Short mmCIF file of C-alpha atoms in Angstrom, two decimals:
data_model
loop_
_atom_site.label_atom_id
_atom_site.label_comp_id
_atom_site.label_asym_id
_atom_site.label_seq_id
_atom_site.Cartn_x
_atom_site.Cartn_y
_atom_site.Cartn_z
CA MET A 1 -7.72 -0.86 -27.49
CA SER A 2 -11.08 -2.43 -27.39
CA THR A 3 -10.10 -6.06 -27.18
CA GLY A 4 -13.50 -7.17 -25.98
CA SER A 5 -11.64 -8.79 -23.12
CA VAL A 6 -13.82 -9.97 -20.26
CA LEU A 7 -10.91 -10.53 -17.96
CA GLU A 8 -7.78 -8.87 -16.73
CA ILE A 9 -4.83 -10.56 -15.13
CA LYS A 10 -2.36 -8.76 -12.95
CA GLY A 11 0.41 -9.78 -10.62
CA ILE A 12 -0.07 -9.07 -6.94
CA LYS A 13 2.01 -9.72 -3.87
CA ASN A 14 0.69 -13.21 -3.39
CA GLY A 15 0.18 -14.56 -6.88
CA LEU A 16 -2.12 -13.48 -9.70
CA LEU A 17 -5.32 -11.49 -9.53
CA VAL A 18 -7.86 -12.22 -12.23
CA HIS A 19 -10.45 -9.51 -12.59
CA LEU A 20 -13.66 -10.44 -14.31
CA ASP A 21 -15.80 -7.82 -16.01
CA PRO A 22 -19.02 -8.04 -13.99
CA ALA A 23 -21.13 -7.17 -17.01
CA ARG A 24 -20.05 -10.21 -19.01
CA GLU A 25 -21.26 -13.74 -19.04
CA TRP A 26 -19.63 -16.25 -16.71
CA LYS A 27 -19.31 -18.87 -19.43
CA SER A 28 -17.42 -16.63 -21.83
CA PHE A 29 -15.16 -15.57 -18.99
CA VAL A 30 -14.28 -19.16 -18.15
CA GLU A 31 -13.61 -19.89 -21.82
CA GLN A 32 -11.36 -16.87 -22.19
CA LEU A 33 -9.50 -17.65 -19.01
CA MET A 34 -8.90 -21.25 -20.00
CA ALA A 35 -7.80 -20.15 -23.48
CA ARG A 36 -5.34 -17.73 -21.92
CA ILE A 37 -4.01 -20.50 -19.69
CA GLU A 38 -3.60 -22.86 -22.66
CA GLN A 39 -1.62 -20.19 -24.49
CA GLN A 40 0.71 -19.40 -21.63
CA GLN A 41 0.98 -22.68 -19.79
CA SER A 42 4.42 -22.07 -18.34
CA PHE A 43 3.33 -18.69 -16.97
CA PHE A 44 0.34 -20.09 -15.16
CA LYS A 45 1.82 -23.39 -14.02
CA GLY A 46 1.81 -23.58 -10.23
CA ALA A 47 0.30 -20.09 -9.90
CA ARG A 48 -1.85 -18.99 -7.00
CA VAL A 49 -4.84 -17.21 -8.39
CA ALA A 50 -7.31 -14.86 -6.75
CA LEU A 51 -10.48 -14.09 -8.62
CA GLU A 52 -12.21 -10.71 -8.46
CA VAL A 53 -15.83 -10.91 -9.59
CA GLY A 54 -17.36 -7.63 -8.38
CA GLU A 55 -21.06 -7.74 -7.66
CA ARG A 56 -21.67 -10.86 -9.68
CA THR A 57 -23.41 -13.75 -8.02
CA VAL A 58 -21.44 -16.88 -8.82
CA ARG A 59 -23.22 -20.18 -8.41
CA ARG A 60 -21.57 -22.82 -6.33
CA GLN A 61 -21.33 -25.40 -9.09
CA ASP A 62 -19.82 -22.82 -11.46
CA LEU A 63 -17.16 -21.82 -8.98
CA GLY A 64 -16.48 -25.42 -8.01
CA ALA A 65 -16.14 -26.41 -11.66
CA LEU A 66 -13.71 -23.56 -12.32
CA GLN A 67 -11.67 -24.47 -9.27
CA LYS A 68 -11.43 -28.04 -10.52
CA ARG A 69 -10.47 -27.05 -14.05
CA LEU A 70 -7.77 -24.74 -12.77
CA LYS A 71 -6.44 -27.49 -10.54
CA GLU A 72 -6.07 -29.72 -13.60
CA HIS A 73 -3.68 -27.10 -14.97
CA GLY A 74 -1.74 -26.97 -11.72
CA ILE A 75 -3.28 -23.64 -10.72
CA ASP A 76 -4.38 -23.02 -7.17
CA LEU A 77 -7.50 -20.88 -6.88
CA TRP A 78 -7.19 -19.62 -3.31
CA ALA A 79 -9.39 -16.55 -3.04
CA VAL A 80 -12.52 -15.00 -4.47
CA LEU A 81 -13.13 -11.30 -3.98
CA SER A 82 -16.68 -10.18 -4.35
CA ASP A 83 -19.12 -7.51 -3.29
CA SER A 84 -21.91 -10.05 -3.38
CA VAL A 85 -22.74 -11.64 -0.06
CA THR A 86 -23.93 -14.78 -1.81
CA THR A 87 -20.73 -15.18 -3.76
CA VAL A 88 -18.63 -14.62 -0.66
CA ALA A 89 -20.61 -17.28 1.21
CA THR A 90 -20.25 -19.68 -1.73
CA ALA A 91 -16.51 -19.11 -1.84
CA ARG A 92 -16.20 -19.83 1.85
CA LYS A 93 -18.16 -23.05 1.51
CA LEU A 94 -15.59 -24.13 -1.04
CA GLY A 95 -12.82 -23.32 1.44
CA LEU A 96 -11.61 -20.22 -0.40
CA GLN A 97 -10.38 -16.98 1.14
CA THR A 98 -12.41 -13.87 0.49
CA SER A 99 -9.79 -11.21 1.02
CA LEU A 100 -6.32 -10.75 -0.39
CA ASP A 101 -4.45 -10.72 2.88
CA ASP A 102 -2.11 -13.65 3.06
CA PRO A 103 -3.83 -16.37 5.09
CA GLU A 104 -0.55 -17.71 6.42
CA LYS A 105 0.57 -14.37 7.74
CA ARG A 106 -2.83 -13.63 9.24
CA GLY A 107 -2.96 -17.02 10.86
CA LYS A 108 0.23 -16.25 12.70
CA GLU A 109 -1.09 -12.97 14.00
CA VAL A 110 -4.05 -14.73 15.46
CA GLN A 111 -2.04 -17.44 17.05
CA ALA A 112 0.09 -14.90 18.76
CA GLU A 113 -3.02 -13.36 20.21
CA ALA A 114 -5.30 -16.32 20.84
CA ALA A 115 -4.97 -19.44 22.90
CA PRO A 116 -3.12 -22.20 21.01
CA GLU A 117 -6.11 -24.50 20.81
CA VAL A 118 -8.00 -22.09 18.54
CA SER A 119 -5.35 -22.05 15.86
CA PRO A 120 -7.22 -24.47 13.59
CA HIS A 121 -9.99 -21.91 13.54
CA ALA A 122 -7.63 -19.05 12.98
CA ALA A 123 -8.61 -18.52 9.38
CA ASP A 124 -12.28 -18.65 10.30
CA LEU A 125 -11.96 -16.12 13.04
CA LEU A 126 -10.32 -13.68 10.71
CA ARG A 127 -13.19 -13.34 8.34
CA GLU A 128 -13.99 -9.78 7.74
CA ASP A 129 -17.16 -8.26 6.38
CA ASP A 130 -19.90 -10.76 6.87
CA THR A 131 -18.91 -13.73 8.91
CA PRO A 132 -21.44 -16.46 9.61
CA PRO A 133 -23.72 -16.02 12.61
CA ILE A 134 -21.98 -15.73 15.91
CA ASP A 135 -21.87 -18.92 17.89
CA PRO A 136 -22.21 -18.31 21.66
CA GLU A 137 -20.06 -21.36 22.36
CA GLU A 138 -17.17 -19.66 20.67
CA ALA A 139 -17.39 -16.36 22.47
CA GLY A 140 -14.35 -15.69 24.54
CA SER A 141 -12.39 -18.54 23.06
CA GLY A 142 -10.24 -16.66 20.62
CA GLY A 143 -9.67 -13.35 18.97
CA VAL A 144 -8.82 -11.36 15.93
CA LEU A 145 -5.93 -8.96 15.79
CA VAL A 146 -6.42 -6.19 13.26
CA LYS A 147 -3.24 -4.26 12.70
CA ARG A 148 -4.50 -1.24 10.83
CA THR A 149 -6.92 1.62 10.98
CA LEU A 150 -10.45 0.63 10.07
CA ARG A 151 -11.74 3.26 7.68
CA SER A 152 -15.30 4.09 6.80
CA GLY A 153 -17.12 1.18 5.16
CA ARG A 154 -14.86 -1.46 6.70
CA ARG A 155 -16.47 -4.03 8.92
CA VAL A 156 -14.86 -6.66 11.13
CA ARG A 157 -16.83 -9.51 12.63
CA SER A 158 -15.61 -12.21 14.90
CA ASP A 159 -17.10 -14.86 17.10
CA GLY A 160 -14.46 -14.06 19.69
CA HIS A 161 -12.64 -10.92 20.77
CA VAL A 162 -11.46 -8.17 18.46
CA VAL A 163 -8.28 -6.21 19.06
CA VAL A 164 -7.53 -3.28 16.77
CA LEU A 165 -4.14 -1.64 16.64
CA GLY A 166 -5.16 1.60 14.99
CA ASP A 167 -8.20 3.83 14.87
CA VAL A 168 -11.77 2.82 14.20
CA ASN A 169 -13.07 5.67 12.06
CA PRO A 170 -16.66 6.87 11.76
CA GLY A 171 -18.46 4.59 9.32
CA ALA A 172 -16.45 1.51 10.33
CA GLU A 173 -18.04 -1.26 12.36
CA ILE A 174 -16.87 -3.99 14.70
CA VAL A 175 -19.12 -6.84 15.79
CA ALA A 176 -17.61 -9.25 18.29
CA GLY A 177 -18.96 -12.17 20.26
CA GLY A 178 -16.51 -11.28 22.99
CA ASP A 179 -14.68 -8.12 24.04
CA VAL A 180 -13.40 -5.29 21.86
CA ILE A 181 -10.10 -3.57 22.52
CA VAL A 182 -9.07 -0.59 20.44
CA TRP A 183 -5.52 0.60 20.77
CA GLY A 184 -6.36 3.87 19.13
CA ARG A 185 -9.38 6.11 18.74
CA LEU A 186 -12.77 4.47 18.66
CA ARG A 187 -15.14 6.62 16.59
CA GLY A 188 -17.15 4.06 14.64
CA VAL A 189 -19.84 1.60 15.67
CA VAL A 190 -18.88 -1.23 18.00
CA HIS A 191 -20.86 -4.16 19.32
CA ALA A 192 -19.32 -6.37 22.00
CA GLY A 193 -20.98 -9.49 23.36
CA ALA A 194 -23.03 -9.60 20.17
CA SER A 195 -24.25 -13.09 20.93
CA GLY A 196 -25.73 -11.95 24.23
CA ASP A 197 -22.75 -11.99 26.56
CA SER A 198 -23.47 -9.06 28.87
CA SER A 199 -20.13 -9.46 30.67
CA ALA A 200 -18.33 -8.32 27.51
CA PHE A 201 -16.54 -4.96 27.57
CA VAL A 202 -15.20 -2.39 25.14
CA CYS A 203 -12.10 -0.38 25.81
CA ALA A 204 -10.24 2.22 23.78
CA LEU A 205 -7.52 4.80 24.18
CA ASP A 206 -10.02 7.44 23.12
CA MET A 207 -13.62 6.40 23.45
CA THR A 208 -15.98 8.47 21.31
CA PRO A 209 -17.91 5.80 19.41
CA MET A 210 -20.73 6.72 17.07
CA GLN A 211 -22.67 3.97 18.78
CA LEU A 212 -21.65 1.42 21.36
CA ARG A 213 -23.53 -1.79 21.97
CA ILE A 214 -22.91 -4.47 24.55
CA ALA A 215 -25.15 -7.52 24.29
CA GLY A 216 -28.64 -5.98 23.97
CA HIS A 217 -27.76 -2.51 25.29
CA ILE A 218 -27.13 0.53 23.14
CA ALA A 219 -25.37 3.78 24.02
CA THR A 220 -24.15 6.77 22.02
CA SER A 221 -21.41 9.23 22.85
CA PRO A 222 -22.44 12.46 24.52
CA ALA A 223 -22.92 15.23 21.97
CA GLU A 224 -20.62 17.76 23.59
CA LYS A 225 -17.10 17.66 22.39
CA ARG A 226 -14.97 16.27 25.15
CA ARG A 227 -11.27 16.69 24.60
CA GLU A 228 -8.38 15.25 26.49
CA ALA A 229 -8.47 11.65 25.35
CA LYS A 230 -8.01 9.04 28.01
CA PRO A 231 -8.27 5.26 28.02
CA GLU A 232 -11.74 4.15 29.04
CA VAL A 233 -13.71 0.96 29.50
CA ALA A 234 -17.39 0.46 28.74
CA ARG A 235 -19.29 -2.36 30.41
CA ILE A 236 -22.73 -3.18 31.71
CA ARG A 237 -23.47 -2.23 35.30
CA ASP A 238 -26.95 -2.33 36.81
CA ASP A 239 -28.45 -3.12 33.47
CA ARG A 240 -26.99 -0.16 31.61
CA ILE A 241 -23.78 0.73 29.83
CA VAL A 242 -21.33 2.74 31.90
CA VAL A 243 -18.04 4.17 30.71
CA GLU A 244 -15.21 4.53 33.20
CA VAL A 245 -11.62 5.65 33.07
CA TRP A 246 -9.33 2.69 32.56
CA ASN A 247 -8.03 1.61 35.93
CA TRP A 248 -7.59 -2.07 35.53
CA GLY A 249 -5.61 -2.82 38.67
CA THR A 250 -8.29 -1.69 41.10
CA GLN A 251 -11.24 -3.39 39.46
CA MET B 1 8.26 5.32 -17.29
CA GLY B 2 8.16 9.02 -17.95
CA ALA B 3 4.91 10.61 -16.91
CA ARG B 4 3.40 10.32 -13.47
CA VAL B 5 -0.25 9.38 -13.56
CA ILE B 6 -2.22 11.25 -10.91
CA THR B 7 -5.89 10.47 -10.33
CA VAL B 8 -8.09 13.05 -8.66
CA THR B 9 -10.97 11.50 -6.75
CA SER B 10 -13.22 12.10 -3.75
CA GLY B 11 -16.04 9.62 -3.28
CA LYS B 12 -18.59 12.35 -2.71
CA GLY B 13 -19.74 14.46 -5.62
CA GLY B 14 -19.57 18.21 -5.78
CA VAL B 15 -16.46 18.73 -3.67
CA GLY B 16 -14.48 20.19 -6.55
CA LYS B 17 -12.66 17.27 -8.18
CA THR B 18 -13.03 18.58 -11.70
CA THR B 19 -12.13 22.12 -10.71
CA ALA B 20 -9.07 20.81 -8.90
CA THR B 21 -8.05 18.67 -11.89
CA ALA B 22 -8.42 21.60 -14.27
CA ASN B 23 -6.54 24.01 -12.04
CA ILE B 24 -3.70 21.67 -11.15
CA SER B 25 -3.32 20.75 -14.83
CA VAL B 26 -3.09 24.43 -15.80
CA ALA B 27 -0.70 25.16 -12.95
CA LEU B 28 1.57 22.26 -13.96
CA ALA B 29 1.53 23.48 -17.57
CA GLN B 30 2.49 26.95 -16.33
CA LEU B 31 5.51 25.36 -14.65
CA GLY B 32 6.56 24.14 -18.09
CA LYS B 33 5.44 20.55 -17.58
CA LYS B 34 3.84 18.60 -20.38
CA VAL B 35 0.41 17.63 -19.14
CA VAL B 36 -2.54 15.56 -20.35
CA ALA B 37 -5.82 15.84 -18.46
CA ILE B 38 -8.17 12.92 -18.98
CA ASP B 39 -11.85 13.23 -18.11
CA ALA B 40 -12.93 9.80 -16.89
CA ASP B 41 -16.42 10.94 -15.95
CA ILE B 42 -18.12 9.37 -18.93
CA GLY B 43 -21.70 10.47 -19.34
CA LEU B 44 -21.26 13.59 -17.20
CA ARG B 45 -18.31 15.33 -18.73
CA ASN B 46 -17.27 18.68 -17.29
CA LEU B 47 -13.53 19.03 -17.47
CA ASP B 48 -13.73 20.37 -21.03
CA VAL B 49 -16.10 23.12 -19.91
CA ILE B 50 -13.91 24.27 -17.04
CA LEU B 51 -10.84 24.25 -19.25
CA GLY B 52 -12.76 26.23 -21.87
CA LEU B 53 -12.34 23.56 -24.54
CA GLU B 54 -15.90 22.37 -24.95
CA ASN B 55 -16.35 23.79 -28.45
CA ARG B 56 -13.28 22.00 -29.77
CA ILE B 57 -14.28 18.42 -29.00
CA VAL B 58 -14.42 16.14 -32.03
CA TYR B 59 -13.46 12.77 -30.59
CA ASP B 60 -13.55 11.55 -27.01
CA LEU B 61 -12.21 8.84 -24.71
CA VAL B 62 -14.81 6.28 -25.79
CA ASP B 63 -13.99 6.90 -29.46
CA VAL B 64 -10.37 6.07 -28.66
CA VAL B 65 -11.28 2.95 -26.69
CA GLU B 66 -13.61 1.71 -29.40
CA GLY B 67 -11.10 2.41 -32.14
CA ARG B 68 -13.03 5.12 -33.99
CA CYS B 69 -10.06 7.47 -33.83
CA LYS B 70 -6.40 7.55 -32.95
CA LEU B 71 -5.44 8.66 -29.46
CA ARG B 72 -3.81 11.77 -30.98
CA GLN B 73 -7.05 12.84 -32.60
CA ALA B 74 -8.88 12.91 -29.30
CA MET B 75 -6.25 15.09 -27.64
CA ILE B 76 -7.22 18.76 -27.59
CA LYS B 77 -4.36 21.20 -27.27
CA HIS B 78 -5.06 24.18 -25.04
CA LYS B 79 -4.50 27.48 -26.84
CA ALA B 80 -3.34 29.44 -23.81
CA TYR B 81 -1.15 26.63 -22.44
CA PRO B 82 0.44 24.79 -25.35
CA ASP B 83 1.85 22.09 -23.06
CA LEU B 84 -1.62 21.13 -21.85
CA TYR B 85 -3.84 18.61 -23.60
CA LEU B 86 -7.30 17.34 -22.76
CA ILE B 87 -8.85 13.96 -23.57
CA PRO B 88 -12.56 14.61 -23.06
CA ALA B 89 -15.12 12.11 -21.81
CA ALA B 90 -18.02 10.96 -23.94
CA GLN B 91 -21.30 12.59 -23.06
CA THR B 92 -23.59 10.01 -24.58
CA ARG B 93 -22.36 6.81 -23.02
CA ASP B 94 -21.86 5.42 -19.53
CA LYS B 95 -18.97 4.24 -17.41
CA THR B 96 -19.05 0.67 -18.71
CA ALA B 97 -17.91 1.86 -22.15
CA VAL B 98 -14.37 1.93 -20.74
CA SER B 99 -12.57 -0.70 -18.68
CA PRO B 100 -9.74 -0.27 -16.17
CA SER B 101 -7.35 -1.98 -18.60
CA ASP B 102 -8.32 0.48 -21.35
CA MET B 103 -7.26 3.27 -19.03
CA VAL B 104 -3.96 1.54 -18.32
CA ASP B 105 -3.39 1.11 -22.09
CA ILE B 106 -4.11 4.75 -22.86
CA THR B 107 -1.85 6.10 -20.15
CA GLN B 108 0.93 3.72 -21.23
CA GLN B 109 0.83 5.25 -24.71
CA LEU B 110 1.18 8.73 -23.25
CA ARG B 111 3.79 8.16 -20.60
CA ASP B 112 6.87 8.63 -22.77
CA GLU B 113 5.80 11.98 -24.07
CA PHE B 114 4.43 13.74 -21.02
CA ASP B 115 5.43 14.70 -17.50
CA PHE B 116 2.03 14.43 -15.87
CA ILE B 117 -1.20 12.65 -16.73
CA LEU B 118 -4.10 13.84 -14.58
CA ILE B 119 -7.28 11.79 -14.47
CA ASP B 120 -10.52 13.34 -13.29
CA SER B 121 -12.49 10.58 -11.55
CA PRO B 122 -16.28 10.52 -11.36
CA ALA B 123 -17.93 10.55 -7.96
CA GLY B 124 -18.79 7.22 -6.36
CA ILE B 125 -16.92 4.00 -5.77
CA GLU B 126 -18.13 1.99 -8.74
CA ARG B 127 -16.82 1.25 -12.19
CA GLY B 128 -15.96 4.84 -13.08
CA PHE B 129 -13.85 5.18 -9.96
CA ARG B 130 -12.06 1.92 -10.69
CA ASN B 131 -11.37 3.03 -14.26
CA ALA B 132 -9.86 6.26 -13.03
CA VAL B 133 -7.72 4.67 -10.36
CA ALA B 134 -6.43 1.66 -12.34
CA PRO B 135 -3.47 3.44 -13.99
CA ALA B 136 -2.69 5.79 -11.08
CA ASP B 137 0.81 6.19 -9.67
CA ASP B 138 -0.53 8.67 -7.18
CA VAL B 139 -4.00 9.62 -6.01
CA LEU B 140 -5.20 13.02 -4.84
CA ILE B 141 -8.25 12.86 -2.61
CA VAL B 142 -10.30 16.04 -2.63
CA THR B 143 -12.46 16.76 0.36
CA ASN B 144 -14.30 19.72 1.84
CA PRO B 145 -14.09 20.54 5.52
CA GLU B 146 -17.47 19.02 6.28
CA VAL B 147 -18.40 15.69 7.82
CA SER B 148 -19.98 13.83 4.92
CA SER B 149 -17.24 14.52 2.40
CA VAL B 150 -14.60 13.54 4.97
CA ARG B 151 -16.51 10.30 5.61
CA ASP B 152 -16.53 9.50 1.90
CA ALA B 153 -12.86 10.40 1.55
CA ASP B 154 -12.11 7.96 4.36
CA ARG B 155 -13.96 5.21 2.51
CA ILE B 156 -12.06 6.00 -0.68
CA ILE B 157 -8.72 5.83 1.14
CA GLY B 158 -9.73 2.41 2.50
CA LEU B 159 -10.55 1.23 -1.04
CA LEU B 160 -7.28 2.61 -2.38
CA GLU B 161 -5.35 0.81 0.32
CA ALA B 162 -7.13 -2.42 -0.59
CA GLU B 163 -6.07 -1.93 -4.23
CA GLU B 164 -2.53 -1.12 -3.13
CA LYS B 165 -2.90 2.38 -4.58
CA GLY B 166 -3.16 4.10 -1.27
CA PRO B 167 -3.18 5.99 0.86
CA GLY B 168 -3.01 8.99 -1.48
CA LYS B 169 -2.58 12.66 -0.73
CA LEU B 170 -5.17 15.04 0.58
CA VAL B 171 -6.50 18.29 -0.91
CA ILE B 172 -8.87 20.19 1.36
CA ASN B 173 -10.98 22.35 -0.91
CA ARG B 174 -13.46 25.19 -0.29
CA VAL B 175 -12.16 26.23 3.08
CA LYS B 176 -14.27 29.20 4.15
CA ILE B 177 -11.82 31.55 5.75
CA GLY B 178 -14.34 33.53 7.78
CA MET B 179 -15.88 30.40 9.24
CA VAL B 180 -12.49 28.94 10.09
CA ARG B 181 -11.57 32.18 11.85
CA ARG B 182 -14.76 32.02 13.89
CA GLY B 183 -14.17 28.34 14.64
CA GLU B 184 -17.41 27.36 12.95
CA MET B 185 -15.95 25.02 10.40
CA LEU B 186 -14.42 21.60 10.74
CA SER B 187 -10.79 22.53 11.22
CA MET B 188 -7.95 21.33 9.03
CA GLU B 189 -6.67 19.52 12.09
CA ASP B 190 -9.94 17.62 12.46
CA VAL B 191 -9.85 16.55 8.84
CA VAL B 192 -6.24 15.40 8.82
CA ASP B 193 -6.77 13.79 12.22
CA ILE B 194 -9.46 11.48 10.85
CA LEU B 195 -7.97 10.73 7.47
CA ALA B 196 -4.36 10.46 8.66
CA ILE B 197 -2.80 10.92 5.22
CA LYS B 198 -0.38 13.46 3.84
CA LEU B 199 -1.83 16.88 3.09
CA ILE B 200 -0.77 18.37 -0.24
CA GLY B 201 -3.02 21.40 -0.48
CA VAL B 202 -5.53 23.64 1.24
CA VAL B 203 -7.68 25.67 -1.13
CA PRO B 204 -9.74 28.59 0.18
CA ASP B 205 -13.30 29.05 -0.97
CA ASP B 206 -13.02 31.79 -3.50
CA GLU B 207 -15.66 33.30 -5.74
CA SER B 208 -13.08 33.73 -8.45
CA VAL B 209 -13.02 29.92 -8.84
CA LEU B 210 -16.68 29.80 -9.78
CA LEU B 211 -16.41 32.81 -12.08
CA SER B 212 -13.36 31.49 -13.82
CA SER B 213 -14.87 28.00 -14.14
CA ASN B 214 -17.87 29.51 -15.86
CA ARG B 215 -15.62 31.44 -18.22
CA GLY B 216 -13.51 28.35 -18.92
CA GLU B 217 -10.37 30.02 -17.60
CA PRO B 218 -9.21 28.12 -14.51
CA ALA B 219 -8.32 30.27 -11.50
CA ALA B 220 -4.80 28.89 -11.48
CA GLY B 221 -4.13 31.28 -14.36
CA ASP B 222 -5.29 34.27 -12.32
CA LEU B 223 -2.43 35.66 -10.27
CA ASN B 224 -4.81 37.61 -8.02
CA SER B 225 -6.85 34.59 -6.99
CA LYS B 226 -6.08 33.03 -3.60
CA ALA B 227 -7.51 29.72 -4.72
CA GLY B 228 -5.42 29.97 -7.87
CA GLN B 229 -2.36 30.45 -5.70
CA ALA B 230 -3.30 27.38 -3.65
CA PHE B 231 -3.60 25.28 -6.82
CA ARG B 232 -0.25 26.59 -8.10
CA ASN B 233 1.27 25.54 -4.77
CA ILE B 234 -0.15 22.04 -5.17
CA ALA B 235 1.39 21.83 -8.65
CA ARG B 236 4.76 22.88 -7.27
CA ARG B 237 4.52 20.29 -4.49
CA LEU B 238 3.67 17.62 -7.07
CA SER B 239 6.79 18.67 -8.98
CA GLY B 240 8.85 17.99 -5.90
CA GLU B 241 9.22 21.51 -4.49
CA GLU B 242 8.83 22.25 -0.81
CA VAL B 243 6.23 24.98 -0.59
CA PRO B 244 4.98 26.23 2.77
CA PHE B 245 1.23 26.32 3.27
CA MET B 246 -0.05 29.83 2.73
CA SER B 247 -1.84 31.81 5.34
CA LEU B 248 -5.53 31.64 4.64
CA ASP B 249 -6.76 34.58 6.64
CA GLY B 250 -3.68 36.72 6.90
CA SER B 251 -3.43 36.02 10.61
CA GLU B 252 -0.09 34.65 11.60
CA SER B 253 -1.46 32.65 14.46
CA PHE B 254 -3.59 30.49 12.25
CA PHE B 255 -0.77 29.98 9.83
CA GLN B 256 1.65 29.08 12.54
CA ARG B 257 -0.76 26.68 14.18
CA PHE B 258 -1.18 25.11 10.84
CA VAL B 259 2.48 24.62 10.11
CA ARG B 260 3.17 23.41 13.60
CA PHE B 261 0.44 20.85 13.34
CA PHE B 262 1.44 19.51 9.98
CA SER B 263 5.14 19.48 10.58
CA GLY B 264 4.34 17.33 13.58
CA SER B 265 2.35 14.78 11.64
CA VAL B 266 4.06 14.69 8.27
CA SER B 267 7.68 14.98 7.28
CA GLY B 268 8.30 18.66 6.70
CA PRO B 269 5.68 21.21 5.74
CA GLY B 270 4.53 18.96 2.88
#
């Protein structure tokens, strides 16, 4: 059973997922992977490969070299999954995805939501976890549509707006350059207008965020348990955050 | 095919994963199922103690993985429940001694012969958790009705969904009946409301669980134990039976509220 294997390959919805034992050396992993590919050329030919490296920090030249070698074998390295911020940033610099969601499908979701001219940025806007610093120029120009409940530990960042179809649970976090709309219960941490736009707003079907920030202002939900959920909007009025019942037509 | 691999996990430590694994394993064996319980908590093994098999360990999971013994040799047959086997964890090593693919290999070898393979996951979201979840067909998430364990359970469900193992089924453990009655405890509704996954069991806090764990005779074998009854119900639900949730405090109103709530959010009184 103990094969001494430093890698694991499994089939996933969109290609192959190669998992690398984070405790092992990068060089021996690359050697083993290439050996495996040599052995089973027909299996790997034309494959789309995602690489899971755990907490390992992968240097840019190492990743670039691997990408190139795989390409020589007709293999498309399209994503790198990592818990390391550095590795994720490196992967992005090389134009790789950093989550397993199908980029084509996600791109479409964004286009449906955002103005057509932002579609070239669609993939960029969809970056979850740690996206690059928010660019004020971009705020309000596009958005991210997240069609699932954000559970604890999940973080979504976008330069533009964020729309969530689902709940935002305690422990989840949204940081948006623009507005945040939650079609569900907002119970996590949310920051709208993160690049300083104090006209940004947050709205939710049930607004009980752990913490709500708009531009430089911070508010928390009142401690008493308020039932009867109703759609509400939070925005800045007279230099502080106010939360009002959703009544869009009259505002 | 054959066996269903069920991993018991929680994120937070101390919520009763190992107790749940032991009790559900015993309850499944009592139903005549062939069961293997695997302790994946390498370095902090406990499942053997709760099952009362500690003194019979010769080989463990790491010995199997590293080829020092055959899989058979590491399997300890329970004297009281001949259909129940335990593969104990190593006490002297750490989680990196086993890889997720080792766990898949081991369960593959056992699938033909057994009905259920239960894996007791360590706390946390690191390597040990990934080892335990890798071969899972189904995941049971154990939580207590208190905020921090629910938070961790939520994180675990998110991770399971990302690994396409999710969302799993929920066991709410250590429900203090008196506190629920007085409305002082996070209600079952609150817990299911946040986690939004299917509930498969509600286990009352019961001193008999602690006593029987210390004796190495899981409460599931004790017909007078309420917690034991709850674990037996979970086993029956895992075997495909429809079992109504039992009344925790004897008051009909609570029970009815309960059933009404869950039949509204899941299909049938899961």
